[in-house]
Short mmCIF file of C-alpha atoms in Angstrom, two decimals:
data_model
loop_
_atom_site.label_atom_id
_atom_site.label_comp_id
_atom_site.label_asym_id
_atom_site.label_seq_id
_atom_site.Cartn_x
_atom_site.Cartn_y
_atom_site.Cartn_z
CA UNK A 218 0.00 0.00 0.00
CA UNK A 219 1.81 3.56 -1.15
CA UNK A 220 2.06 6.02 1.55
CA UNK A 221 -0.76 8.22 2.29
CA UNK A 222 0.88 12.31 2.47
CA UNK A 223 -1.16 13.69 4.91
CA UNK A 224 0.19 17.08 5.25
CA UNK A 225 3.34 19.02 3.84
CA UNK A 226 5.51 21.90 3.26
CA UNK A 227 8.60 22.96 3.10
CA UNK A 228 9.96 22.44 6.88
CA UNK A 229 7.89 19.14 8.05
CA UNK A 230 5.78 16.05 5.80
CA UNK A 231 4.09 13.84 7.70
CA UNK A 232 2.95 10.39 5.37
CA UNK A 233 0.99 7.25 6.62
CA UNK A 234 0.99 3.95 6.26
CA UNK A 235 -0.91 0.56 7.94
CA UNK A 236 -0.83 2.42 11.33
CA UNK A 237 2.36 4.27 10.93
CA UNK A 238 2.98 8.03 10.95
CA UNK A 239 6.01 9.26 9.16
CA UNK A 240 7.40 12.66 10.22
CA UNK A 241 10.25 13.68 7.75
CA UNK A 242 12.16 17.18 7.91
CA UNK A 243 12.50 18.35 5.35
CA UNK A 244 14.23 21.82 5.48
CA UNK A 245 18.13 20.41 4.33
CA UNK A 246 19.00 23.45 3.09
CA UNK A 247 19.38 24.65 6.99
CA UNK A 248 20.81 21.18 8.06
CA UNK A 249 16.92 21.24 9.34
CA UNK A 250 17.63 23.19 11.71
CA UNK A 251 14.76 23.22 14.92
CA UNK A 252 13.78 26.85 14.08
CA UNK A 253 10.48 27.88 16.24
CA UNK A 254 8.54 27.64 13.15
CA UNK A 255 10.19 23.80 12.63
CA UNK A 256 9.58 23.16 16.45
CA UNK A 257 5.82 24.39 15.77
CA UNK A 258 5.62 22.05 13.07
CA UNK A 259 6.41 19.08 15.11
CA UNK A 260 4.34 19.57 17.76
CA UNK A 261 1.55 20.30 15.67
CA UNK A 262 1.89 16.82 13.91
CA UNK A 263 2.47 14.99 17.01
CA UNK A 264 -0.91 16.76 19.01
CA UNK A 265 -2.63 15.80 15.34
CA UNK A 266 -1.47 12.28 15.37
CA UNK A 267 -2.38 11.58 19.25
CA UNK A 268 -5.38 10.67 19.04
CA UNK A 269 -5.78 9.17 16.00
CA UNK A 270 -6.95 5.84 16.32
CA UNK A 271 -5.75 4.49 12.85
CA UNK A 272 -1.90 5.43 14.14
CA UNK A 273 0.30 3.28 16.13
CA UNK A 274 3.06 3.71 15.50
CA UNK A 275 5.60 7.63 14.33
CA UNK A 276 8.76 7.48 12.55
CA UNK A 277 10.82 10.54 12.91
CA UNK A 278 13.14 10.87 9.63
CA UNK A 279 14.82 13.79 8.09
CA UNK A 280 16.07 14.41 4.10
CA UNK A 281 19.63 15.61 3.60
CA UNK A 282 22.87 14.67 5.18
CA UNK A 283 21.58 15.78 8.05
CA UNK A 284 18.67 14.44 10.53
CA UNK A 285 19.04 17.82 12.69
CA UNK A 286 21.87 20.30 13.33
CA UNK A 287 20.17 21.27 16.36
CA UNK A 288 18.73 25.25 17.00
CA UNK A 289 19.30 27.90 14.19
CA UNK A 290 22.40 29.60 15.34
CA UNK A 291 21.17 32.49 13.16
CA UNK A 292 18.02 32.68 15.06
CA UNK A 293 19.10 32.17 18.39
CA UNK A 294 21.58 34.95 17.96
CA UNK A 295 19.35 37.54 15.93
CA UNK A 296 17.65 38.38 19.57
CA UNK A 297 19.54 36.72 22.02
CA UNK A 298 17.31 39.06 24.67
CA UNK A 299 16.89 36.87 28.46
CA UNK A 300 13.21 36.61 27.22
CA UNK A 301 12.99 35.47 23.92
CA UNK A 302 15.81 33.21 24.69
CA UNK A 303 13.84 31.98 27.81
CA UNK A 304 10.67 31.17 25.12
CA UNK A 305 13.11 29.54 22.60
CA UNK A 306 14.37 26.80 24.76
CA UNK A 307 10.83 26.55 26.75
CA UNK A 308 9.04 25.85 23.53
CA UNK A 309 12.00 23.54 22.89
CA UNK A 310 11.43 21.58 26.22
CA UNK A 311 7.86 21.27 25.52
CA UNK A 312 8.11 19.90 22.10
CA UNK A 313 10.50 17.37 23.49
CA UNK A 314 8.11 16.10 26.24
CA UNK A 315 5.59 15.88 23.69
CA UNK A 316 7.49 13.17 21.77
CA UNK A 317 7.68 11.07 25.29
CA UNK A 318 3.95 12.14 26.42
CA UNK A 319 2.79 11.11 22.94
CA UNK A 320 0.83 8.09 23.92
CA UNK A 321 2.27 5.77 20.61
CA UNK A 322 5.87 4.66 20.65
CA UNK A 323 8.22 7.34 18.48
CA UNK A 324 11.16 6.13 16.31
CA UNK A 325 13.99 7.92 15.54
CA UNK A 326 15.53 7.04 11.87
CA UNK A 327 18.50 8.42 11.59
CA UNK A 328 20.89 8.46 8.65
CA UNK A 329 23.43 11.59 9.18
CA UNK A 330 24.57 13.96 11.64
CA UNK A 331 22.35 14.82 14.55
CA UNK A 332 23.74 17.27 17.27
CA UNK A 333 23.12 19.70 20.41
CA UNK A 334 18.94 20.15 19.81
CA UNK A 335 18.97 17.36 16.92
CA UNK A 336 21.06 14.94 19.19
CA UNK A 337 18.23 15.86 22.36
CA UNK A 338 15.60 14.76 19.51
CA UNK A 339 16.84 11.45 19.15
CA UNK A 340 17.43 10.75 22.75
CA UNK A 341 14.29 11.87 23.39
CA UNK A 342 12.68 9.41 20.86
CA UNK A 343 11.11 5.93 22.32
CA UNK A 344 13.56 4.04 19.99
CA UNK A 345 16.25 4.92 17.68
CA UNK A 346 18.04 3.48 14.81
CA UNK A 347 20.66 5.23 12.71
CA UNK A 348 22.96 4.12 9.36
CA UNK A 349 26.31 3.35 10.84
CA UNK A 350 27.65 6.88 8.91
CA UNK A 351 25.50 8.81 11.39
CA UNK A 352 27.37 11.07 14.35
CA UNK A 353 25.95 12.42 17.04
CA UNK A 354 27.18 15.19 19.34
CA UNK A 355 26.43 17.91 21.87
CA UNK A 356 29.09 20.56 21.01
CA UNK A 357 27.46 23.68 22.23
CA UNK A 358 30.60 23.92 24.50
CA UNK A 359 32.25 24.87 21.39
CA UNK A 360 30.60 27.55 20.96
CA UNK A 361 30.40 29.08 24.72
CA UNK A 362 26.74 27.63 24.53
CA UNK A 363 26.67 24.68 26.67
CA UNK A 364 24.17 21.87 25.63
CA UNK A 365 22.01 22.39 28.56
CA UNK A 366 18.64 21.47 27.09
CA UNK A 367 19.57 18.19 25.34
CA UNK A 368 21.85 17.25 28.64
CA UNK A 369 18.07 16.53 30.55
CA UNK A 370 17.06 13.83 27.47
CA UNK A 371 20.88 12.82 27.14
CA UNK A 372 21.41 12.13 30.70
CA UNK A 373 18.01 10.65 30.91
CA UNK A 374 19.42 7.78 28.22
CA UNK A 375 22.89 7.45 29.08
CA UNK A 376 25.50 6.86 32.06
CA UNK A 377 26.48 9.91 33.85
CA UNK A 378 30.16 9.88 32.65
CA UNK A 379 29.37 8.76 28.86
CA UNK A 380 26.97 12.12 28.84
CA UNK A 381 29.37 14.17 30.37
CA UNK A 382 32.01 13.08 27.91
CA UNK A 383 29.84 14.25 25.41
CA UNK A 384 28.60 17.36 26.87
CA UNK A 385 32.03 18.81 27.99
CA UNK A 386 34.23 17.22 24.92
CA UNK A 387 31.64 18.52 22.21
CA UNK A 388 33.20 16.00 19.96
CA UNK A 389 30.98 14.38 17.45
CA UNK A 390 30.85 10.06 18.25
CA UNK A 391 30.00 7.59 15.61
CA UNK A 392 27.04 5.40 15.67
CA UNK A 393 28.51 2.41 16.72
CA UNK A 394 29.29 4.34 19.70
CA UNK A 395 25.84 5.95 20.38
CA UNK A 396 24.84 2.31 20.21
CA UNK A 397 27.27 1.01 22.91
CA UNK A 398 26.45 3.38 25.32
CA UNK A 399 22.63 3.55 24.86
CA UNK A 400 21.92 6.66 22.88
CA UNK A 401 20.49 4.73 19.77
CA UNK A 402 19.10 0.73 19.97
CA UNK A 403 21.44 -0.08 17.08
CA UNK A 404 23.66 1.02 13.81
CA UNK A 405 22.74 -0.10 10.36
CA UNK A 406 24.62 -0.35 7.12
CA UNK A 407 22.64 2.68 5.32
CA UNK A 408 20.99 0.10 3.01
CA UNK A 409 19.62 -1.79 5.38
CA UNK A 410 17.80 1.54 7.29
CA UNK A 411 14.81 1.88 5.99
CA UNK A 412 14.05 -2.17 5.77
CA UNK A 413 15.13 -2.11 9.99
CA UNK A 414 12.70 0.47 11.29
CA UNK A 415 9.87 -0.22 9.03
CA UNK A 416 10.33 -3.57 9.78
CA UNK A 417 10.47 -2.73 14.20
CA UNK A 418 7.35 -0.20 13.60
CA UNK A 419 5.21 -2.67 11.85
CA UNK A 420 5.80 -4.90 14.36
CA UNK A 421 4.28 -2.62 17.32
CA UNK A 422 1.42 -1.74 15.00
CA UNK A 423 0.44 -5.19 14.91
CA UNK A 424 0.15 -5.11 18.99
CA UNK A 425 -2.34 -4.15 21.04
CA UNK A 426 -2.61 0.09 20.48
CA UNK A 427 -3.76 0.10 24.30
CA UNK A 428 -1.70 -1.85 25.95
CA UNK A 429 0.83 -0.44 24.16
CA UNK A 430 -0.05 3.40 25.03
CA UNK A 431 -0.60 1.73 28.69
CA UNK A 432 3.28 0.66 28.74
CA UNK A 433 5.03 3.68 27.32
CA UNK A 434 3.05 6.02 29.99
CA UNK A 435 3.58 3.76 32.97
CA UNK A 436 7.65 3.51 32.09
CA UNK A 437 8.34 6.88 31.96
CA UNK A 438 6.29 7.47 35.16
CA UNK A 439 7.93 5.04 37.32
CA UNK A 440 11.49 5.92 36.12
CA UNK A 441 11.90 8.58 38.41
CA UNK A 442 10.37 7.40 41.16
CA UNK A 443 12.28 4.71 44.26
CA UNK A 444 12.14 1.15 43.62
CA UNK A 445 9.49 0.99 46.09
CA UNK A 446 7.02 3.36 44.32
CA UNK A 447 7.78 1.94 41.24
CA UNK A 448 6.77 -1.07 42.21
CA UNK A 449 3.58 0.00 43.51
CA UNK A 450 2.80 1.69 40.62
CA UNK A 451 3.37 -1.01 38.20
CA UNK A 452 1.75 -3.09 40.11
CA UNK A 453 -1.64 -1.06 39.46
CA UNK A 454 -0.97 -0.50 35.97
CA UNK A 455 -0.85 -3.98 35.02
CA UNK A 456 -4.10 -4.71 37.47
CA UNK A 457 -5.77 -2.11 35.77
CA UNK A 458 -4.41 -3.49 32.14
CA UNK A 459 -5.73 -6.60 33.24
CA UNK A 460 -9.37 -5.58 33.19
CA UNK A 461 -9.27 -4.40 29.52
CA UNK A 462 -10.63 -6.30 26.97
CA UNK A 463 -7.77 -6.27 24.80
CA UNK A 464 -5.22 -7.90 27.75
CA UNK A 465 -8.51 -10.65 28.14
CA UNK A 466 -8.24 -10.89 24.23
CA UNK A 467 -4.54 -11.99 23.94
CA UNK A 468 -4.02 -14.15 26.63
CA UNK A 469 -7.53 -16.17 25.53
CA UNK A 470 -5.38 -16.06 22.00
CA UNK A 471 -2.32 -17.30 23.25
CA UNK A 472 -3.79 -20.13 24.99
CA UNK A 473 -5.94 -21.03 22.44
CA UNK A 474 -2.96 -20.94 19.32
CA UNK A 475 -4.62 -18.00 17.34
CA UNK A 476 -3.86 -14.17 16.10
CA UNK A 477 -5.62 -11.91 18.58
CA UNK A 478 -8.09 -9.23 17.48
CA UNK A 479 -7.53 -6.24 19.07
CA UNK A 480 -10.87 -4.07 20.28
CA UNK A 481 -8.43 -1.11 21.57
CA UNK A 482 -10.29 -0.99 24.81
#
């Protein structure tokens, strides 16, 4: 089935197809750069695609040799002024927690360089998967700008010491690297890119769409909280899963040697 191109222009197209969302930036002539106008664009698509029910599954890809370079540099520095600053890197948190809030899992396909904003993208992403020519780096230390805003989604993803390598070296790493210490899932020959993550995202679509927005919410909610609390709170989750139709639906499928049919409820 071709893809369905839901919306477009000359920052952000967003395609579907058989329950997956596809997100590609497409503004390479600024390394697609997260401008405010780009950040706008992905939050709008993301609020869009929340609740529809048809979408399981959003693939976050960009066109040129670069997935994201991160803020415009030529924006940030055109009014640098404590409050428009201040609403820069707010909207930029907020668009970021609306890629983990989004109740579908969020792939990050990435096949070029991806640094200081563009690196917090990825990390921020439920998954990732990059070509094994990909880099990734936080080198606003560089530049006297010190990658502050990615650190919370780096640090968040990585060991302590492997994001402070990153964070106070500013030195791009290769993917095999992002892939050892937890940054991406895994590195791909280029060729074999596209194949891997549409291959990982059909594979959640065909899952329960509940129990799979039921997981994503409940991990990131008990990460932060003591083993104690965590456990409490996954306890209820899955007691609570337990009384949906869906959960009733695949376990009477399992036992009984058949394909579930998923109700979403």
């Amino acid at each position: 089935m071709p893809h369905r191109q839901d919306t477009g222009g000359e920052r952000l197209r967003v395609t579907t197809q058989e329950g997956v969302a596809t997100l590609c930036l497409t503004d390479a002539s600024s390394r697609n750069a997260l401008s405010s106008a780009m950040m706008t664009d992905i939050t709008n698509a993301l609020t869009a695609l929340a609740d529809r029910r048809d979408i399981h599954v959003v693939v976050i890809e960009a066109e040129g040799p670069a997935f994201s370079s991160g803020h415009n540099l030529k924006e940030v520095i055109g009014d640098s002024r404590l409050d428009t600053m201040q609403a820069l890197f707010d909207q930029c948190s907020h668009m970021m927690q609306t890629v983990v809030n989004l109740p579908k899992p969020v792939i990050a396909k990435v096949d070029g360089v991806a640094t200081a904003a563009g690196c917090q993208l990825v990390a921020s992403c439920d998954l990732a998967f990059a070509s094994d020519t990909s880099r990734f780096g936080t080198p606003g230390v560089n530049i006297g700008l010190f990658c502050s805003t990615p650190m919370v989604a780096l640090s968040r993803n990585v060991a302590p010491k492997h994001a402070m390598e990153m964070l106070l070296g500013g030195d791009l790493v290769d993917a095999e690297h992002a892939a050892r210490i937890g940054l991406i899932n895994r590195a791909v020959p280029a060729a074999d890119l596209a194949g891997t993550v549409a291959e990982f995202a059909r594979r959640i679509a065909a899952k329960s769409p509940l129990t799979v927005s039921i997981g994503k919410t409940a991990f990131y909610q008990q990460l932060s909280l003591p083993l104690d609390q965590a456990y409490d709170l996954a306890s209820r989750v899955m007691a609570e899963n337990m009384q949906t139709q869906d959960a009733k639906e695949g376990i009477s499928a399992f036992l009984e040697k058949r394909d579930p049919t998923w109700q979403g409820k």
